Coordinates of C-alpha atoms in Angstrom, one line a residue:
Chain A
M146 CA -66.2 -147.7 -15.4
A147 CA -69.3 -145.6 -15.7
V148 CA -69.1 -142.1 -14.1
S149 CA -71.8 -142.9 -11.5
D150 CA -70.0 -146.1 -10.4
S151 CA -66.8 -144.0 -10.1
D152 CA -68.8 -141.4 -8.0
D153 CA -70.2 -144.1 -5.7
L154 CA -66.8 -145.7 -5.3
L155 CA -65.2 -142.3 -4.3
K156 CA -68.1 -141.3 -2.1
S157 CA -68.0 -144.5 -0.1
A158 CA -64.2 -144.4 0.1
L159 CA -64.2 -140.8 1.3
A160 CA -67.0 -141.5 3.9
R161 CA -65.0 -144.5 5.2
V162 CA -61.7 -142.6 5.5
Q163 CA -63.5 -139.6 7.1
D164 CA -64.9 -141.8 9.7
E165 CA -61.6 -143.6 10.3
V166 CA -59.7 -140.3 10.6
D167 CA -62.2 -138.8 13.0
R168 CA -62.0 -141.9 15.2
A169 CA -58.2 -141.9 15.1
F170 CA -57.9 -138.2 16.2
D171 CA -60.4 -138.8 18.9
A172 CA -58.1 -141.6 20.2
Y173 CA -54.9 -139.6 19.7
L174 CA -56.3 -136.6 21.6
P175 CA -58.0 -137.4 24.9
V176 CA -58.7 -134.2 26.8
P177 CA -56.5 -133.9 29.9
S178 CA -58.0 -132.8 33.2
D179 CA -55.5 -129.9 33.8
S180 CA -55.2 -126.5 32.1
R181 CA -53.8 -128.2 28.9
A182 CA -57.4 -129.1 28.2
R183 CA -57.9 -125.9 26.2
L184 CA -55.0 -126.8 23.9
V185 CA -56.3 -130.3 23.2
E186 CA -59.8 -129.0 22.7
A187 CA -58.4 -126.6 20.0
M188 CA -56.5 -129.5 18.4
R189 CA -59.7 -131.5 18.3
H190 CA -61.7 -128.6 16.9
A191 CA -59.2 -128.5 14.0
T192 CA -59.0 -132.2 13.3
I193 CA -62.3 -133.9 14.1
G194 CA -65.4 -133.6 12.0
G195 CA -64.2 -131.4 9.2
G196 CA -62.3 -131.5 5.9
K197 CA -62.6 -133.7 2.9
R198 CA -59.7 -135.9 4.0
V199 CA -58.2 -136.0 0.4
R200 CA -54.7 -136.5 1.7
P201 CA -55.5 -139.5 4.0
L202 CA -57.5 -141.0 1.1
L203 CA -54.5 -140.6 -1.1
V204 CA -52.3 -142.4 1.4
V205 CA -54.9 -145.2 1.8
A206 CA -55.6 -145.5 -2.0
V207 CA -51.9 -145.8 -2.9
A208 CA -51.2 -148.2 0.1
D209 CA -54.1 -150.3 -1.2
L210 CA -52.3 -150.8 -4.5
Y211 CA -49.7 -152.7 -2.5
R212 CA -52.0 -154.5 -0.1
V213 CA -50.8 -152.5 3.0
D214 CA -52.5 -153.1 6.3
R215 CA -55.5 -150.7 6.5
S216 CA -54.8 -149.3 10.0
A217 CA -51.2 -148.5 9.2
A218 CA -52.3 -146.5 6.1
V219 CA -54.9 -144.7 8.1
A220 CA -52.4 -143.8 10.8
A221 CA -50.0 -142.4 8.2
G222 CA -52.9 -140.6 6.6
C223 CA -53.7 -139.0 10.0
A224 CA -50.1 -137.8 10.2
V225 CA -50.4 -136.0 6.8
E226 CA -53.8 -134.6 7.9
A227 CA -52.3 -133.3 11.2
I228 CA -49.7 -131.4 9.1
H229 CA -52.5 -130.1 6.8
S230 CA -54.6 -129.1 9.7
Y231 CA -51.8 -127.2 11.5
S232 CA -51.1 -125.3 8.3
L233 CA -54.7 -124.3 8.0
I234 CA -54.8 -123.1 11.6
H235 CA -51.7 -121.0 11.0
D236 CA -52.8 -119.7 7.6
D237 CA -56.1 -118.6 9.0
L238 CA -54.4 -116.4 11.7
P239 CA -55.0 -112.6 11.6
C240 CA -51.4 -112.0 10.7
M241 CA -51.8 -114.4 7.7
D242 CA -55.1 -114.7 5.8
D243 CA -57.3 -113.6 8.7
D244 CA -60.1 -116.0 8.0
E245 CA -63.1 -116.5 10.2
L246 CA -64.5 -119.7 8.7
R247 CA -63.0 -123.1 8.0
H248 CA -64.9 -126.2 7.1
G249 CA -68.1 -124.3 7.9
K250 CA -66.9 -123.7 11.6
P251 CA -65.2 -120.8 13.2
T252 CA -61.5 -120.9 12.7
V253 CA -59.4 -121.9 15.7
H254 CA -58.3 -118.4 16.7
R255 CA -62.0 -117.3 16.5
A256 CA -63.3 -120.3 18.5
F257 CA -60.5 -120.0 21.0
D258 CA -57.9 -117.3 20.8
E259 CA -54.8 -116.5 18.7
A260 CA -52.2 -117.8 21.2
T261 CA -54.1 -121.1 21.6
A262 CA -54.3 -121.3 17.8
V263 CA -50.5 -120.9 17.3
L264 CA -49.9 -123.5 20.0
A265 CA -52.6 -125.9 18.7
G266 CA -50.9 -125.8 15.2
D267 CA -47.5 -126.4 16.8
A268 CA -48.8 -129.3 18.8
L269 CA -50.5 -130.9 15.8
H270 CA -47.2 -130.5 13.9
A271 CA -45.4 -132.5 16.5
L272 CA -48.3 -135.0 16.7
A273 CA -47.8 -135.9 13.0
F274 CA -44.2 -137.1 13.7
D275 CA -45.2 -138.7 16.9
I276 CA -47.8 -140.8 15.0
L277 CA -45.4 -141.8 12.3
T278 CA -42.9 -143.3 14.8
Q279 CA -45.4 -145.5 16.6
S280 CA -45.0 -149.2 15.8
D281 CA -48.6 -149.5 14.6
V282 CA -47.6 -147.6 11.5
S283 CA -44.9 -150.1 10.7
S284 CA -42.8 -152.6 12.6
D285 CA -39.9 -151.7 10.3
P286 CA -38.0 -148.6 11.6
F287 CA -36.7 -148.0 8.1
V288 CA -40.3 -147.4 6.9
R289 CA -41.0 -145.1 9.9
S290 CA -37.9 -143.1 9.3
E291 CA -38.7 -142.8 5.5
L292 CA -42.2 -141.6 6.3
V293 CA -40.9 -138.9 8.6
S294 CA -38.3 -137.8 6.1
V295 CA -40.8 -137.4 3.3
L296 CA -43.3 -135.6 5.4
A297 CA -40.8 -133.3 7.0
R298 CA -39.3 -132.3 3.7
A299 CA -42.6 -131.8 2.1
S300 CA -43.9 -129.5 4.9
G301 CA -40.8 -127.4 5.5
H302 CA -39.1 -124.4 3.8
E303 CA -38.4 -126.5 0.7
G304 CA -42.1 -127.5 0.5
M305 CA -45.4 -126.3 1.9
A306 CA -44.0 -123.5 4.2
G307 CA -41.8 -122.3 1.3
G308 CA -44.9 -122.2 -1.0
Q309 CA -46.8 -120.3 1.7
M310 CA -44.0 -117.7 1.8
M311 CA -44.1 -117.3 -2.0
D312 CA -47.9 -116.9 -1.7
M313 CA -47.5 -114.1 0.9
A314 CA -45.1 -112.3 -1.4
A315 CA -47.4 -112.6 -4.4
D316 CA -49.0 -109.2 -3.9
E317 CA -45.7 -107.5 -4.5
E318 CA -44.1 -109.9 -6.9
D319 CA -46.3 -110.0 -10.0
Y320 CA -45.8 -113.7 -10.7
D321 CA -46.0 -115.2 -14.1
L322 CA -47.5 -118.6 -14.9
H323 CA -44.2 -120.4 -14.3
Q324 CA -43.9 -118.8 -10.9
V325 CA -47.5 -119.5 -9.9
T326 CA -47.1 -123.1 -10.9
R327 CA -43.9 -123.4 -8.8
L328 CA -45.7 -121.7 -5.8
Q329 CA -48.6 -124.1 -6.0
Q330 CA -46.4 -127.1 -6.5
L331 CA -44.8 -126.2 -3.2
K332 CA -47.8 -124.9 -1.3
T333 CA -50.3 -127.6 -2.1
G334 CA -48.5 -130.1 -4.3
A335 CA -45.7 -131.0 -1.9
L336 CA -48.1 -132.4 0.7
L337 CA -50.2 -134.2 -1.9
G338 CA -47.0 -135.7 -3.3
A339 CA -45.9 -136.7 0.2
S340 CA -49.3 -138.5 0.6
V341 CA -48.8 -140.8 -2.4
E342 CA -45.1 -141.3 -1.5
M343 CA -46.1 -142.3 2.0
G344 CA -48.6 -144.9 0.7
A345 CA -45.8 -146.3 -1.6
I346 CA -43.3 -146.3 1.3
L347 CA -45.7 -148.3 3.4
G348 CA -46.0 -150.7 0.3
R349 CA -42.2 -150.9 0.3
V350 CA -41.9 -149.5 -3.2
P351 CA -38.3 -148.2 -3.7
P352 CA -37.9 -144.5 -4.7
E353 CA -37.4 -145.3 -8.3
G354 CA -40.7 -147.2 -8.4
R355 CA -42.6 -144.2 -7.1
A356 CA -42.0 -141.9 -10.1
H357 CA -45.4 -142.6 -11.7
L358 CA -47.1 -141.9 -8.4
R359 CA -45.2 -138.7 -7.9
A360 CA -46.3 -137.6 -11.5
Y361 CA -49.9 -138.5 -10.6
A362 CA -49.7 -136.4 -7.5
R363 CA -48.1 -133.5 -9.3
D364 CA -50.8 -133.4 -11.9
I365 CA -53.8 -133.7 -9.5
G366 CA -52.1 -131.1 -7.3
L367 CA -52.1 -128.6 -10.0
A368 CA -55.6 -129.5 -11.2
F369 CA -56.7 -129.2 -7.6
Q370 CA -55.3 -125.7 -7.3
I371 CA -56.8 -124.6 -10.7
A372 CA -60.1 -125.9 -9.4
D373 CA -59.5 -123.9 -6.2
D374 CA -58.9 -120.8 -8.1
L375 CA -62.0 -121.4 -10.2
L376 CA -64.0 -122.0 -7.0
D377 CA -62.7 -118.7 -5.6
V378 CA -64.2 -116.9 -8.6
E379 CA -67.3 -119.0 -9.3
G380 CA -68.0 -121.0 -6.1
D381 CA -70.8 -120.7 -3.4
E382 CA -69.4 -119.6 0.0
A383 CA -72.1 -121.6 1.9
L384 CA -71.1 -124.8 0.1
A385 CA -67.4 -124.1 0.3
G386 CA -67.6 -123.4 4.1
K387 CA -65.0 -120.6 3.8
A388 CA -64.6 -117.1 2.5
L389 CA -64.2 -116.8 -1.3
R390 CA -63.4 -114.0 -3.8
K391 CA -60.2 -113.3 -1.9
D392 CA -57.7 -113.6 -4.7
G393 CA -59.5 -111.0 -6.8
E394 CA -59.8 -108.6 -4.0
Q395 CA -56.1 -108.9 -3.3
G396 CA -55.2 -108.5 -7.0
K397 CA -53.3 -111.8 -6.8
A398 CA -52.0 -113.7 -9.9
T399 CA -53.7 -117.1 -10.1
F400 CA -54.2 -119.7 -12.8
V401 CA -57.5 -118.1 -13.5
T402 CA -56.3 -114.5 -13.8
L403 CA -53.3 -115.6 -15.9
M404 CA -55.1 -118.0 -18.2
G405 CA -58.7 -117.0 -18.1
A406 CA -61.4 -119.3 -16.6
E407 CA -62.1 -121.3 -19.8
K408 CA -58.5 -122.1 -20.5
A409 CA -57.9 -122.9 -16.9
R410 CA -60.8 -125.3 -16.9
E411 CA -59.4 -127.0 -20.0
Q412 CA -56.0 -127.2 -18.4
A413 CA -57.4 -128.8 -15.2
R414 CA -59.2 -131.4 -17.3
A415 CA -56.0 -132.2 -19.3
L416 CA -54.1 -132.6 -16.1
V417 CA -56.6 -135.0 -14.7
D418 CA -56.5 -137.1 -17.9
Q419 CA -52.7 -137.1 -17.6
A420 CA -52.8 -138.1 -13.9
I421 CA -55.1 -141.0 -14.7
G422 CA -52.6 -142.1 -17.4
H423 CA -49.8 -142.2 -14.9
V424 CA -51.6 -144.9 -12.8
A425 CA -53.2 -146.8 -15.7
G426 CA -50.5 -149.5 -15.3
H427 CA -52.2 -150.6 -12.1
G428 CA -55.3 -151.6 -14.1
S429 CA -58.5 -151.9 -12.1
D430 CA -56.7 -151.4 -8.8
A431 CA -56.3 -147.8 -9.7
R432 CA -60.0 -147.1 -10.0
L433 CA -60.1 -145.1 -6.7
L434 CA -57.1 -143.0 -7.7
E435 CA -58.9 -142.3 -11.1
A436 CA -62.1 -141.3 -9.3
L437 CA -60.1 -139.1 -6.9
A438 CA -58.4 -137.4 -9.8
R439 CA -61.8 -136.6 -11.4
F440 CA -63.2 -135.4 -8.1
V441 CA -60.5 -132.7 -7.5
I442 CA -61.9 -130.7 -10.4
E443 CA -65.6 -131.5 -9.9
R444 CA -65.9 -130.6 -6.2
D445 CA -67.8 -127.6 -5.0
R446 CA -65.9 -127.0 -1.8
Chain B
M286 CA -11.9 -131.0 40.0
A287 CA -11.3 -127.3 41.0
V288 CA -14.1 -124.9 40.1
S289 CA -11.9 -122.9 37.7
D290 CA -11.0 -126.1 35.7
S291 CA -14.7 -126.9 35.6
D292 CA -15.4 -123.4 34.4
D293 CA -12.8 -123.7 31.6
L294 CA -14.0 -127.1 30.6
L295 CA -17.6 -125.8 30.2
K296 CA -16.5 -122.6 28.5
S297 CA -14.5 -124.4 25.8
A298 CA -17.2 -127.1 25.4
L299 CA -19.9 -124.4 24.9
A300 CA -17.7 -122.4 22.5
R301 CA -17.0 -125.4 20.4
V302 CA -20.7 -126.5 20.3
Q303 CA -21.8 -122.9 19.5
D304 CA -19.4 -122.8 16.6
E305 CA -20.5 -126.3 15.3
V306 CA -24.2 -125.4 15.6
D307 CA -23.8 -122.1 13.8
R308 CA -21.9 -123.8 11.0
A309 CA -24.5 -126.6 10.7
F310 CA -27.4 -124.2 10.4
D311 CA -25.5 -122.2 7.9
A312 CA -25.2 -125.4 5.8
Y313 CA -28.8 -126.5 6.4
L314 CA -30.2 -123.1 5.4
P315 CA -28.7 -121.8 2.1
V316 CA -30.7 -118.7 1.0
P317 CA -32.7 -119.5 -2.2
S318 CA -32.9 -117.0 -5.0
D319 CA -36.7 -116.8 -5.2
S320 CA -39.2 -115.2 -2.8
R321 CA -38.6 -117.9 -0.2
A322 CA -35.4 -116.0 0.6
R323 CA -37.2 -114.0 3.3
L324 CA -38.4 -117.2 5.0
V325 CA -34.9 -118.7 5.1
E326 CA -33.4 -115.4 6.2
A327 CA -35.8 -115.4 9.2
M328 CA -34.9 -119.0 10.0
R329 CA -31.2 -118.0 9.9
H330 CA -31.9 -115.0 12.1
A331 CA -33.4 -117.2 14.7
T332 CA -30.8 -120.0 14.6
I333 CA -27.4 -118.6 13.8
G334 CA -25.3 -116.6 16.2
G335 CA -27.5 -116.6 19.3
G336 CA -28.4 -118.7 22.2
K337 CA -26.4 -120.6 24.8
R338 CA -26.8 -123.9 23.0
V339 CA -27.4 -125.7 26.3
R340 CA -29.5 -128.4 24.6
P341 CA -27.1 -129.3 21.8
L342 CA -24.3 -129.4 24.5
L343 CA -26.4 -131.8 26.5
V344 CA -26.9 -134.1 23.5
V345 CA -23.1 -134.0 22.7
A346 CA -22.1 -134.4 26.4
V347 CA -24.3 -137.5 26.9
A348 CA -23.3 -138.9 23.4
D349 CA -19.7 -138.5 24.5
L350 CA -20.2 -140.8 27.4
Y351 CA -20.8 -143.5 24.9
R352 CA -18.2 -142.5 22.3
V353 CA -20.7 -141.5 19.7
D354 CA -19.4 -139.9 16.5
R355 CA -19.2 -136.1 17.1
S356 CA -20.9 -135.0 13.9
A357 CA -23.9 -137.3 14.5
A358 CA -24.3 -135.8 18.0
V359 CA -24.0 -132.3 16.7
A360 CA -26.7 -132.9 14.0
A361 CA -29.1 -134.4 16.6
G362 CA -28.3 -131.3 18.8
C363 CA -29.2 -129.1 16.0
A364 CA -32.6 -130.8 15.7
V365 CA -33.3 -130.1 19.3
E366 CA -32.1 -126.5 18.9
A367 CA -34.4 -126.1 15.8
I368 CA -37.3 -127.1 18.0
H369 CA -36.1 -124.7 20.8
S370 CA -35.7 -121.9 18.3
Y371 CA -39.1 -122.3 16.7
S372 CA -40.7 -122.3 20.2
L373 CA -38.9 -119.0 21.1
I374 CA -40.1 -117.4 17.8
H375 CA -43.7 -118.4 18.5
D376 CA -43.5 -117.5 22.2
D377 CA -42.2 -114.1 21.3
L378 CA -45.2 -113.3 19.0
P379 CA -47.5 -110.4 19.9
C380 CA -50.3 -112.8 20.7
M381 CA -48.1 -114.7 23.1
D382 CA -45.4 -113.0 25.2
D383 CA -45.0 -110.0 22.8
D384 CA -41.3 -109.7 23.2
E385 CA -39.0 -107.4 21.3
L386 CA -35.6 -108.7 22.1
R387 CA -34.2 -112.2 22.0
H388 CA -30.5 -113.1 22.4
G389 CA -29.8 -109.3 22.3
K390 CA -31.3 -109.1 18.8
P391 CA -34.8 -108.0 17.6
T392 CA -37.2 -110.9 17.8
V393 CA -38.2 -112.5 14.4
H394 CA -41.5 -110.8 14.1
R395 CA -39.8 -107.4 14.8
A396 CA -36.9 -108.0 12.4
F397 CA -39.3 -109.4 9.7
D398 CA -43.1 -109.5 10.3
E399 CA -45.6 -111.6 12.2
A400 CA -46.6 -113.8 9.3
T401 CA -43.0 -114.6 8.4
A402 CA -42.3 -115.3 12.1
V403 CA -45.1 -117.9 12.3
L404 CA -43.9 -119.5 9.1
A405 CA -40.2 -119.5 10.1
G406 CA -41.1 -121.2 13.3
D407 CA -43.1 -123.8 11.4
A408 CA -40.3 -124.4 8.9
L409 CA -37.7 -124.8 11.7
H410 CA -40.1 -127.3 13.3
A411 CA -40.1 -129.4 10.1
L412 CA -36.4 -128.9 9.7
A413 CA -35.8 -130.6 13.1
F414 CA -37.4 -133.9 11.9
D415 CA -35.8 -133.6 8.4
I416 CA -32.4 -133.4 10.1
L417 CA -33.1 -136.4 12.3
T418 CA -33.9 -138.7 9.3
Q419 CA -30.8 -138.0 7.4
S420 CA -28.3 -140.8 7.3
D421 CA -25.5 -138.7 8.8
V422 CA -27.3 -138.8 12.1
S423 CA -27.2 -142.6 12.1
S424 CA -27.0 -145.3 9.5
D425 CA -29.4 -147.3 11.7
P426 CA -33.1 -146.4 10.9
F427 CA -34.1 -147.6 14.4
V428 CA -32.0 -144.9 15.9
R429 CA -33.4 -142.3 13.6
S430 CA -37.0 -143.3 14.3
E431 CA -36.3 -143.3 18.1
L432 CA -34.8 -139.9 17.9
V433 CA -37.8 -138.5 16.1
S434 CA -40.2 -140.2 18.5
V435 CA -38.5 -138.8 21.6
L436 CA -38.3 -135.3 20.2
A437 CA -41.9 -135.2 18.8
R438 CA -43.3 -136.4 22.1
A439 CA -41.2 -133.9 24.1
S440 CA -42.3 -131.0 22.0
G441 CA -46.0 -131.7 21.5
H442 CA -49.1 -131.3 23.6
E443 CA -47.8 -133.8 26.2
G444 CA -44.5 -131.9 26.4
M445 CA -43.3 -128.4 25.6
A446 CA -46.5 -127.1 23.9
G447 CA -48.6 -128.5 26.8
G448 CA -46.4 -126.6 29.3
Q449 CA -46.7 -123.4 27.3
M450 CA -50.5 -123.8 27.4
M451 CA -50.4 -124.2 31.2
D452 CA -48.1 -121.2 31.4
M453 CA -50.6 -119.1 29.4
A454 CA -53.4 -120.1 31.8
A455 CA -51.2 -119.2 34.8
D456 CA -52.7 -115.7 35.2
E457 CA -56.2 -117.1 35.9
E458 CA -55.3 -120.4 37.6
D459 CA -53.4 -119.5 40.8
Y460 CA -51.0 -122.4 40.6
D461 CA -49.4 -124.0 43.7
L462 CA -45.9 -125.3 43.9
H463 CA -46.9 -128.7 42.6
Q464 CA -48.6 -127.2 39.6
V465 CA -45.7 -124.8 38.8
T466 CA -43.3 -127.7 39.0
R467 CA -45.5 -129.7 36.6
L468 CA -45.8 -126.8 34.2
Q469 CA -42.0 -126.3 34.2
Q470 CA -41.3 -130.0 33.8
L471 CA -43.3 -129.8 30.6
K472 CA -42.4 -126.3 29.3
T473 CA -38.7 -126.5 29.8
G474 CA -37.9 -129.9 31.3
A475 CA -39.3 -132.0 28.5
L476 CA -36.9 -130.7 25.8
L477 CA -33.9 -130.9 28.2
G478 CA -34.9 -134.4 29.0
A479 CA -35.2 -135.2 25.2
S480 CA -31.7 -133.8 24.7
V481 CA -30.1 -136.3 27.1
E482 CA -32.3 -139.1 25.9
M483 CA -31.2 -138.4 22.3
G484 CA -27.6 -138.5 23.3
A485 CA -28.2 -141.9 24.9
I486 CA -30.2 -143.2 21.9
L487 CA -27.2 -142.3 19.7
G488 CA -25.1 -144.3 22.2
R489 CA -27.5 -147.2 21.8
V490 CA -28.5 -147.2 25.5
P491 CA -31.7 -149.1 25.9
P492 CA -34.6 -147.2 27.6
E493 CA -34.1 -148.8 31.0
G494 CA -30.4 -147.7 30.9
R495 CA -31.4 -144.1 30.5
A496 CA -33.2 -143.6 33.9
H497 CA -30.3 -141.9 35.6
L498 CA -29.9 -139.5 32.6
R499 CA -33.6 -138.7 32.7
A500 CA -33.3 -138.0 36.4
Y501 CA -30.2 -135.8 35.8
A502 CA -32.2 -133.9 33.1
R503 CA -35.2 -133.5 35.4
D504 CA -33.1 -132.0 38.2
I505 CA -31.2 -129.6 36.0
G506 CA -34.4 -128.6 34.2
L507 CA -36.0 -127.5 37.5
A508 CA -32.8 -125.9 38.7
F509 CA -32.6 -124.1 35.3
Q510 CA -36.1 -122.8 35.7
I511 CA -35.6 -121.7 39.3
A512 CA -32.5 -119.8 38.1
D513 CA -34.6 -118.3 35.4
D514 CA -37.2 -117.1 37.9
L515 CA -34.4 -115.6 40.1
L516 CA -32.9 -114.0 37.0
D517 CA -36.3 -112.4 36.2
V518 CA -36.3 -110.8 39.6
E519 CA -32.6 -110.0 40.2
G520 CA -30.9 -110.1 36.7
D521 CA -29.5 -107.5 34.4
E522 CA -31.5 -107.0 31.2
A523 CA -28.5 -105.9 29.2
L524 CA -26.6 -109.2 30.1
A525 CA -29.7 -111.3 29.7
G526 CA -30.4 -109.9 26.2
K527 CA -34.2 -110.1 26.8
A528 CA -36.9 -108.3 28.8
L529 CA -37.0 -109.2 32.6
R530 CA -39.4 -108.4 35.5
K531 CA -42.2 -109.8 33.5
D532 CA -43.5 -112.5 36.0
G533 CA -43.9 -109.9 38.7
E534 CA -45.7 -107.5 36.5
Q535 CA -48.1 -110.3 35.4
G536 CA -48.6 -111.4 39.0
K537 CA -47.6 -114.9 38.0
A538 CA -46.8 -117.7 40.4
T539 CA -43.2 -118.8 40.1
F540 CA -40.7 -120.7 42.2
V541 CA -39.6 -117.4 43.6
T542 CA -43.0 -116.0 44.4
L543 CA -44.0 -119.3 46.0
M544 CA -40.8 -120.2 47.9
G545 CA -39.1 -116.8 48.3
A546 CA -35.7 -116.0 46.7
E547 CA -33.5 -117.5 49.4
K548 CA -35.4 -120.8 49.6
A549 CA -35.5 -121.0 45.8
R550 CA -31.8 -120.5 45.6
E551 CA -31.2 -123.3 48.1
Q552 CA -33.5 -125.6 46.3
A553 CA -31.7 -124.9 43.0
R554 CA -28.4 -125.8 44.6
A555 CA -29.8 -129.0 46.1
L556 CA -31.2 -130.0 42.7
V557 CA -27.8 -129.4 41.1
D558 CA -26.1 -131.6 43.7
Q559 CA -28.7 -134.3 43.1
A560 CA -28.2 -134.0 39.3
I561 CA -24.5 -134.5 39.7
G562 CA -25.1 -137.5 41.9
H563 CA -27.2 -139.2 39.1
V564 CA -24.3 -139.2 36.7
A565 CA -21.5 -139.9 39.3
G566 CA -21.4 -143.5 38.1
H567 CA -19.8 -142.3 34.8
G568 CA -16.7 -141.2 36.8
S569 CA -14.5 -138.6 35.2
D570 CA -16.4 -139.0 31.9
A571 CA -19.2 -137.0 33.5
R572 CA -17.1 -133.9 34.2
L573 CA -18.8 -131.9 31.5
L574 CA -22.3 -132.9 32.7
E575 CA -21.3 -131.8 36.2
A576 CA -20.0 -128.5 35.0
L577 CA -23.1 -128.0 33.0
A578 CA -25.3 -128.7 36.0
R579 CA -23.4 -126.0 38.0
F580 CA -23.6 -123.6 35.1
V581 CA -27.4 -123.6 34.9
I582 CA -27.7 -121.9 38.3
E583 CA -24.7 -119.6 38.0
R584 CA -25.4 -118.1 34.6
D585 CA -26.4 -114.4 34.2
R586 CA -28.4 -114.8 31.0

């Protein structure tokens, strides 16, 4: 497939998922007429009209391999995105990264206030599991329970939250490449891995049949993070829609500080090739996953 | 049953559940050897060796009505307690209630730091749903999915988090008795209601068979909150293990400010009698639920 076809395929797939996810959150989050309105407005601010929607696209793209009903895959994708969104709200808080800008908009604690931001994150966290146990995700309770299990494990202390803790300790710990890799596998990789697993669970693929998808997710997860570290050094803040140059200011070990920019770029490319290899067995069905793998290192935001 | 027998029954039931919950969290939360240790220590600080464990006892007491396996009920009780604990960590944050003391110990952001407290709350939130999807809770995925659904709904923006938002707006909103009741039904009542529902779900009681248990939970939830408001005015800080007299200082509408202490006390007693009436059909099996209903208005902390 020519690169421009791959580009078009990805662009239209992203645009479609972005639209579907926006509509779904709009439906999940009607604004109540009492004083909870502020909470729901904050949840909407964080979830509607922002973000690349890479995780929902991963769920949908993998589910597509197994001909899963589209609306079920979008719902599961929204659950992952709700978790991703809550983690961004909390990471942006003054006591964490203290960021003012996210997806080109004020962060939730800036647009509302800190207490509302904490609560909006918590409520989105609960919403994720609420979504996954609705029957429109799957009529099979085993599938629903498996989806919850994978997402809860990936986001908790043995996954994303654990990675965030390692990241917070990075200033004092002087991590080596092995530790930075482990940190990123937890902080970013766990949720990307959960996204592909959830697509496969919807497709009723047993755990042993998901190994190649997990390997794909692991590779694009690391490539994604290397690209993020490169973006932090070389990117354009206006395009990125968030503050950059933060790692350097904080003297943090990243793939770029540990490997150098050129070697990091090579490594990211190698990981993408490897990721594409893992899904090659799906033939032309895997075109979207291939395009997505290339996208993670070519994006400018 | 004489009051002293009822007292003994409750005391021994609480002591047993407290011990079981402590042991369970100790097993759920082994401290890792990397820099995630601080996160897990904070989660342990919040969950082990503190709290009355009213919610796990509710799950266990209702599950007992239907002869549910004890360890399954304790696990489900721990899931509710994990949600309760995360909400206390986040409520205690400087940007929320800014409390220094909880269960007679420093709050998590005091014993650790704010960022760790935010993360520890988030990780306990995820742990709750992780616990509920393990097969030791139930071998039936339908039961697991229902447990997740009830708990997620009760803790999100339509439940506990929504109630907390209403509570935060209370300073400006000048609530009447109807609105304070609604606020408390969400903030405290939703999770108590979820506890009894989860006991019934484990007992395979269909939704229409849970109405009397929901009514029981609604009544003790309001009685519990009235008692809390009375405790805030009349209680002993050392016994309570937390700061009191906060509602008055903030000029907040509570059951006590709206009804007066004497009328509030009467109302709490009437609610407890009503709650006991709802479970009378279970005969002597409901002794523990009766004792628990009496306890919520007689406690000093």
